[in-house]
Amino acid sequence: MAGNEAGHGAIVRNRDLIDVWIEAPRGNRKQVVYEKILSLIDITDEPSKHLKKNNDEFLFLIVMTPLRLIDMETNKVLWKNESPSSTLYCRPIKFLFKKENADLVRNTEKEIITKIENTIPIEIKTKEGHSYIIDVDMMLTMLDGIVGDVLSETNSTMKCIICGATPKDMNTLAGINRPPNVDNYRFGLSTLHCWIRFFECLLHIEYRLPIKSWQVRGPENKAIVEANKKRIQAEFRAKLSLLVDNPKPGYGSSNDGNTARIFFHNPQTSSDITGVDRELIEKFAIILGVLASG
């Protein structure tokens, strides 16, 4: 509030963010699971339960970030978060070294909503004698895909939580006209997988450019595509320090959000490596930037 003393009765409009992920390798670093004694501070636990043996393989994190500061008398916006979808202003309010599941997500939602409902206005008085009443308006948003599926009661990770479309529906023009569930707008828009899927779409096109065909048939074509894939992987490693399309033990691949962003933020280098037109990469990046702009 210091520096924003132009109005009385200012309200800080916040959005309470739940962001959940499984701790995984970032960039080119290998994940190391440290077995150690961790003091897990959870206000719902007994003090005797705070100290427990655990590991940091999984991390469930709840954070809060401000969106706007408004003078309620004049309705003037005193401050606005210009990057609402970014983690720049995120402040952690709770860490849990637990693997996400439906029960954990639902219990955490109930706990956070209870805290929001019990929030009361705060009065602040300055040395100059000014009095400010700060009220807080919070919402649960910026969820990752799995958490969004649980809270929206979507019974499949392959379905859109807004319109319920499946991959099959998305490949038909009729799918565009599916009615949205406007109640689920409150969960925000998670664009992480958009970045990854756009990146992988171009990546798979790049592998097949030498044979000019989407389907790879015959041992000769398979050998050509595999050789091109290895060349592309090696060049990304050498020029951008990226591990591209490398399988990870147990699940998934090295294609994560950071890898995709570096790819799209370096369109010329990515084009030189892959042979995909730079303009196409830039247009994809513009679409993704708009989706992530909040």
Short mmCIF file of C-alpha atoms in Angstrom, two decimals:
data_model
loop_
_atom_site.label_atom_id
_atom_site.label_comp_id
_atom_site.label_asym_id
_atom_site.label_seq_id
_atom_site.Cartn_x
_atom_site.Cartn_y
_atom_site.Cartn_z
CA MET A 1 0.00 0.00 0.00
CA ALA A 2 2.93 2.37 0.48
CA GLY A 3 3.06 4.52 -2.67
CA ASN A 4 -0.64 3.97 -3.38
CA GLU A 5 -2.10 6.32 -0.76
CA ALA A 6 -4.25 8.22 -3.25
CA GLY A 7 -7.49 6.54 -2.27
CA HIS A 8 -9.44 5.39 0.74
CA GLY A 9 -11.09 2.03 1.17
CA ALA A 10 -8.80 0.35 -1.34
CA ILE A 11 -9.49 -3.24 -2.19
CA VAL A 12 -6.84 -5.72 -3.19
CA ARG A 13 -8.39 -8.13 -5.66
CA ASN A 14 -6.45 -11.35 -5.46
CA ARG A 15 -6.84 -14.71 -7.03
CA ASP A 16 -6.03 -17.70 -4.86
CA LEU A 17 -4.11 -20.03 -7.12
CA ILE A 18 -3.80 -23.76 -6.78
CA ASP A 19 -0.93 -25.07 -8.85
CA VAL A 20 -0.03 -28.71 -8.63
CA TRP A 21 2.71 -30.62 -10.36
CA ILE A 22 4.83 -33.71 -10.02
CA GLU A 23 8.43 -32.75 -9.47
CA ALA A 24 10.28 -33.73 -12.63
CA PRO A 25 13.51 -32.95 -14.50
CA ARG A 26 13.82 -29.36 -15.64
CA GLY A 27 15.84 -28.56 -18.75
CA ASN A 28 18.88 -30.79 -18.92
CA ARG A 29 19.13 -31.51 -15.21
CA LYS A 30 18.45 -34.97 -13.86
CA GLN A 31 15.93 -35.33 -11.05
CA VAL A 32 17.47 -36.50 -7.79
CA VAL A 33 15.16 -37.78 -5.09
CA TYR A 34 16.64 -36.93 -1.71
CA GLU A 35 15.64 -39.22 1.14
CA LYS A 36 15.81 -37.09 4.25
CA ILE A 37 13.94 -35.88 7.28
CA LEU A 38 11.63 -33.02 6.33
CA SER A 39 9.68 -30.83 8.69
CA LEU A 40 6.33 -30.63 6.91
CA ILE A 41 4.41 -27.79 8.48
CA ASP A 42 0.71 -28.38 7.97
CA ILE A 43 -1.76 -26.47 10.13
CA THR A 44 -4.11 -29.47 10.04
CA ASP A 45 -1.51 -31.80 11.60
CA GLU A 46 -0.63 -32.39 15.19
CA PRO A 47 2.78 -30.91 16.17
CA SER A 48 4.05 -34.43 16.80
CA LYS A 49 3.34 -35.30 13.18
CA HIS A 50 5.33 -32.40 11.72
CA LEU A 51 8.61 -34.25 11.68
CA LYS A 52 8.38 -37.21 9.37
CA LYS A 53 10.53 -39.12 6.95
CA ASN A 54 9.63 -38.22 3.40
CA ASN A 55 11.14 -37.36 0.04
CA ASP A 56 10.82 -34.58 -2.51
CA GLU A 57 9.79 -36.76 -5.45
CA PHE A 58 6.35 -35.10 -5.45
CA LEU A 59 5.41 -31.54 -4.61
CA PHE A 60 1.90 -30.17 -4.17
CA LEU A 61 2.08 -26.38 -4.00
CA ILE A 62 -0.56 -23.75 -3.25
CA VAL A 63 0.30 -20.14 -4.08
CA MET A 64 -1.40 -16.76 -4.11
CA THR A 65 -0.89 -13.85 -6.48
CA PRO A 66 -2.49 -10.35 -6.63
CA LEU A 67 -4.31 -9.22 -9.77
CA ARG A 68 -5.52 -5.67 -9.10
CA LEU A 69 -5.53 -2.93 -6.48
CA ILE A 70 -8.66 -0.80 -6.75
CA ASP A 71 -9.87 2.36 -5.03
CA MET A 72 -13.49 1.46 -4.33
CA GLU A 73 -14.60 5.09 -3.93
CA THR A 74 -13.50 6.13 -7.41
CA ASN A 75 -13.29 2.62 -8.95
CA LYS A 76 -9.82 3.61 -10.12
CA VAL A 77 -7.29 0.81 -10.72
CA LEU A 78 -4.22 1.80 -8.70
CA TRP A 79 -2.17 -1.22 -9.69
CA LYS A 80 -2.62 -4.09 -12.15
CA ASN A 81 -0.69 -7.29 -12.62
CA GLU A 82 0.39 -7.13 -16.26
CA SER A 83 1.29 -10.85 -16.31
CA PRO A 84 -1.58 -12.61 -14.53
CA SER A 85 -0.72 -16.00 -15.99
CA SER A 86 2.91 -15.71 -14.89
CA THR A 87 4.43 -16.97 -11.64
CA LEU A 88 6.24 -13.64 -11.23
CA TYR A 89 4.11 -12.43 -8.30
CA CYS A 90 3.18 -15.86 -6.97
CA ARG A 91 3.79 -16.31 -3.26
CA PRO A 92 3.68 -19.83 -1.79
CA ILE A 93 1.27 -20.31 1.11
CA LYS A 94 1.56 -24.07 1.52
CA PHE A 95 3.87 -26.91 0.48
CA LEU A 96 2.91 -30.57 0.64
CA PHE A 97 5.36 -33.29 -0.32
CA LYS A 98 2.57 -35.55 -1.52
CA LYS A 99 1.51 -37.04 -4.83
CA GLU A 100 -1.63 -35.45 -6.21
CA ASN A 101 -4.84 -37.47 -6.17
CA ALA A 102 -8.56 -36.71 -6.19
CA ASP A 103 -8.96 -36.81 -2.40
CA LEU A 104 -6.00 -34.49 -1.80
CA VAL A 105 -7.27 -32.01 -4.40
CA ARG A 106 -10.83 -31.94 -3.02
CA ASN A 107 -9.70 -31.63 0.60
CA THR A 108 -7.33 -28.81 -0.30
CA GLU A 109 -10.10 -27.01 -2.19
CA LYS A 110 -12.41 -27.22 0.84
CA GLU A 111 -9.67 -25.91 3.13
CA ILE A 112 -8.83 -22.95 0.86
CA ILE A 113 -12.50 -22.04 0.29
CA THR A 114 -13.09 -22.08 4.06
CA LYS A 115 -10.17 -19.71 4.56
CA ILE A 116 -11.48 -17.41 1.82
CA GLU A 117 -14.94 -17.32 3.41
CA ASN A 118 -13.43 -16.45 6.79
CA THR A 119 -11.32 -13.62 5.42
CA ILE A 120 -12.24 -10.25 6.98
CA PRO A 121 -11.34 -6.67 5.91
CA ILE A 122 -8.13 -5.23 7.33
CA GLU A 123 -7.78 -1.62 8.50
CA ILE A 124 -4.43 0.10 8.04
CA LYS A 125 -3.58 3.53 9.50
CA THR A 126 -0.61 5.56 8.26
CA LYS A 127 1.58 8.01 10.17
CA GLU A 128 -0.18 10.82 8.32
CA GLY A 129 -3.49 9.78 9.86
CA HIS A 130 -5.01 8.20 6.76
CA SER A 131 -7.11 5.08 7.28
CA TYR A 132 -7.48 2.39 4.66
CA ILE A 133 -9.85 -0.58 4.64
CA ILE A 134 -8.50 -3.43 2.58
CA ASP A 135 -10.91 -6.12 1.45
CA VAL A 136 -9.83 -9.21 -0.42
CA ASP A 137 -11.69 -11.00 -3.20
CA MET A 138 -10.18 -14.40 -3.94
CA MET A 139 -10.93 -17.16 -6.43
CA LEU A 140 -9.47 -20.56 -7.26
CA THR A 141 -7.93 -20.48 -10.71
CA MET A 142 -4.77 -21.21 -12.73
CA LEU A 143 -5.13 -24.94 -12.10
CA ASP A 144 -3.14 -27.61 -13.85
CA GLY A 145 -4.95 -30.17 -15.98
CA ILE A 146 -5.36 -32.93 -13.40
CA VAL A 147 -6.63 -30.58 -10.68
CA GLY A 148 -9.02 -28.98 -13.15
CA ASP A 149 -10.38 -32.41 -14.09
CA VAL A 150 -11.06 -33.25 -10.45
CA LEU A 151 -12.71 -29.96 -9.47
CA SER A 152 -14.80 -29.77 -12.66
CA GLU A 153 -15.81 -33.43 -12.23
CA THR A 154 -14.57 -34.26 -15.71
CA ASN A 155 -14.28 -38.03 -15.84
CA SER A 156 -11.40 -38.18 -18.31
CA THR A 157 -8.10 -36.38 -18.68
CA MET A 158 -8.68 -36.47 -22.45
CA LYS A 159 -11.79 -34.29 -22.24
CA CYS A 160 -11.98 -30.50 -22.31
CA ILE A 161 -13.27 -29.23 -18.95
CA ILE A 162 -15.08 -26.34 -20.69
CA CYS A 163 -17.09 -28.10 -23.39
CA GLY A 164 -16.50 -31.80 -22.70
CA ALA A 165 -15.04 -32.45 -26.16
CA THR A 166 -12.91 -35.54 -26.67
CA PRO A 167 -10.00 -35.75 -29.16
CA LYS A 168 -12.42 -37.33 -31.65
CA ASP A 169 -14.82 -34.38 -31.28
CA MET A 170 -11.97 -31.90 -31.74
CA ASN A 171 -11.20 -33.31 -35.17
CA THR A 172 -14.64 -32.39 -36.51
CA LEU A 173 -15.99 -28.95 -37.40
CA ALA A 174 -19.17 -29.73 -35.46
CA GLY A 175 -17.07 -29.73 -32.29
CA ILE A 176 -16.65 -25.97 -32.57
CA ASN A 177 -20.33 -25.49 -31.75
CA ARG A 178 -20.34 -27.52 -28.53
CA PRO A 179 -21.93 -25.44 -25.73
CA PRO A 180 -19.49 -24.39 -23.03
CA ASN A 181 -19.95 -25.00 -19.33
CA VAL A 182 -19.54 -21.40 -18.20
CA ASP A 183 -19.29 -22.42 -14.54
CA ASN A 184 -15.89 -23.93 -15.32
CA TYR A 185 -14.55 -20.60 -16.59
CA ARG A 186 -13.70 -19.88 -12.95
CA PHE A 187 -10.86 -22.39 -13.11
CA GLY A 188 -8.94 -20.25 -15.56
CA LEU A 189 -7.08 -21.39 -18.65
CA SER A 190 -4.01 -23.61 -18.30
CA THR A 191 -1.85 -23.22 -21.40
CA LEU A 192 1.07 -25.44 -20.41
CA HIS A 193 -0.01 -28.39 -22.54
CA CYS A 194 -0.83 -26.08 -25.44
CA TRP A 195 2.83 -25.06 -25.58
CA ILE A 196 3.98 -28.68 -25.44
CA ARG A 197 1.48 -29.96 -28.05
CA PHE A 198 2.20 -27.11 -30.51
CA PHE A 199 5.91 -27.83 -30.09
CA GLU A 200 5.46 -31.59 -30.60
CA CYS A 201 3.25 -30.99 -33.64
CA LEU A 202 6.07 -29.10 -35.37
CA LEU A 203 8.62 -31.58 -34.09
CA HIS A 204 6.86 -34.53 -35.71
CA ILE A 205 6.49 -32.60 -38.96
CA GLU A 206 10.22 -31.85 -38.85
CA TYR A 207 11.15 -35.52 -38.46
CA ARG A 208 9.15 -36.40 -41.60
CA LEU A 209 10.21 -33.55 -43.86
CA PRO A 210 12.77 -35.65 -45.78
CA ILE A 211 10.11 -38.20 -46.84
CA LYS A 212 7.28 -35.64 -47.32
CA SER A 213 4.72 -37.99 -45.77
CA TRP A 214 2.96 -38.15 -42.41
CA GLN A 215 2.83 -41.96 -42.38
CA VAL A 216 6.23 -43.61 -42.10
CA ARG A 217 6.12 -46.90 -43.99
CA GLY A 218 8.85 -49.29 -44.96
CA PRO A 219 12.29 -49.82 -43.41
CA GLU A 220 13.96 -47.27 -45.68
CA ASN A 221 11.64 -44.41 -44.70
CA LYS A 222 11.81 -45.40 -41.04
CA ALA A 223 15.61 -45.25 -41.16
CA ILE A 224 15.52 -41.81 -42.82
CA VAL A 225 13.10 -40.40 -40.23
CA GLU A 226 15.06 -41.87 -37.33
CA ALA A 227 18.34 -40.44 -38.66
CA ASN A 228 16.74 -37.01 -39.09
CA LYS A 229 15.31 -37.19 -35.57
CA LYS A 230 18.74 -37.94 -34.10
CA ARG A 231 20.27 -35.06 -36.07
CA ILE A 232 17.62 -32.63 -34.82
CA GLN A 233 18.05 -33.83 -31.22
CA ALA A 234 21.81 -33.40 -31.43
CA GLU A 235 21.57 -29.89 -32.87
CA PHE A 236 19.05 -28.75 -30.24
CA ARG A 237 21.40 -30.05 -27.57
CA ALA A 238 24.40 -28.29 -29.10
CA LYS A 239 22.78 -24.93 -30.02
CA LEU A 240 20.05 -24.42 -27.38
CA SER A 241 21.10 -26.90 -24.66
CA LEU A 242 17.77 -28.69 -25.00
CA LEU A 243 17.02 -32.36 -24.54
CA VAL A 244 14.27 -32.94 -27.08
CA ASP A 245 11.98 -35.97 -27.26
CA ASN A 246 14.05 -38.05 -24.85
CA PRO A 247 11.96 -40.63 -22.93
CA LYS A 248 11.96 -40.38 -19.14
CA PRO A 249 11.99 -43.52 -16.98
CA GLY A 250 8.47 -44.52 -16.09
CA TYR A 251 6.51 -41.81 -17.88
CA GLY A 252 6.54 -39.11 -20.54
CA SER A 253 9.42 -37.45 -22.28
CA SER A 254 11.74 -34.49 -21.85
CA ASN A 255 9.33 -32.27 -23.81
CA ASP A 256 8.13 -29.89 -21.12
CA GLY A 257 6.88 -26.30 -21.00
CA ASN A 258 10.37 -24.81 -20.66
CA THR A 259 11.63 -26.73 -23.69
CA ALA A 260 8.65 -25.59 -25.78
CA ARG A 261 9.05 -21.93 -24.77
CA ILE A 262 12.75 -21.90 -25.64
CA PHE A 263 11.90 -23.42 -29.02
CA PHE A 264 9.31 -20.72 -29.82
CA HIS A 265 11.37 -17.88 -28.36
CA ASN A 266 14.22 -18.76 -30.74
CA PRO A 267 12.36 -19.08 -34.07
CA GLN A 268 15.36 -18.53 -36.34
CA THR A 269 17.54 -21.12 -34.60
CA SER A 270 14.62 -23.57 -34.42
CA SER A 271 13.94 -23.04 -38.11
CA ASP A 272 17.60 -23.55 -39.03
CA ILE A 273 17.71 -26.82 -37.09
CA THR A 274 14.42 -28.27 -38.27
CA GLY A 275 13.82 -26.84 -41.72
CA VAL A 276 10.33 -25.65 -40.71
CA ASP A 277 9.47 -22.17 -41.99
CA ARG A 278 10.35 -19.48 -39.45
CA GLU A 279 7.10 -17.62 -40.10
CA LEU A 280 5.06 -20.68 -39.14
CA ILE A 281 6.97 -21.00 -35.86
CA GLU A 282 6.44 -17.29 -35.13
CA LYS A 283 2.70 -17.51 -35.86
CA PHE A 284 2.36 -20.47 -33.51
CA ALA A 285 4.25 -18.46 -30.88
CA ILE A 286 1.85 -15.52 -31.30
CA ILE A 287 -1.17 -17.80 -30.77
CA LEU A 288 0.40 -19.27 -27.64
CA GLY A 289 1.36 -15.83 -26.35
CA VAL A 290 -2.22 -14.62 -26.71
CA LEU A 291 -3.56 -17.69 -24.88
CA ALA A 292 -1.09 -17.14 -22.03
CA SER A 293 -1.64 -13.37 -21.79
CA GLY A 294 -4.45 -13.75 -19.26
#
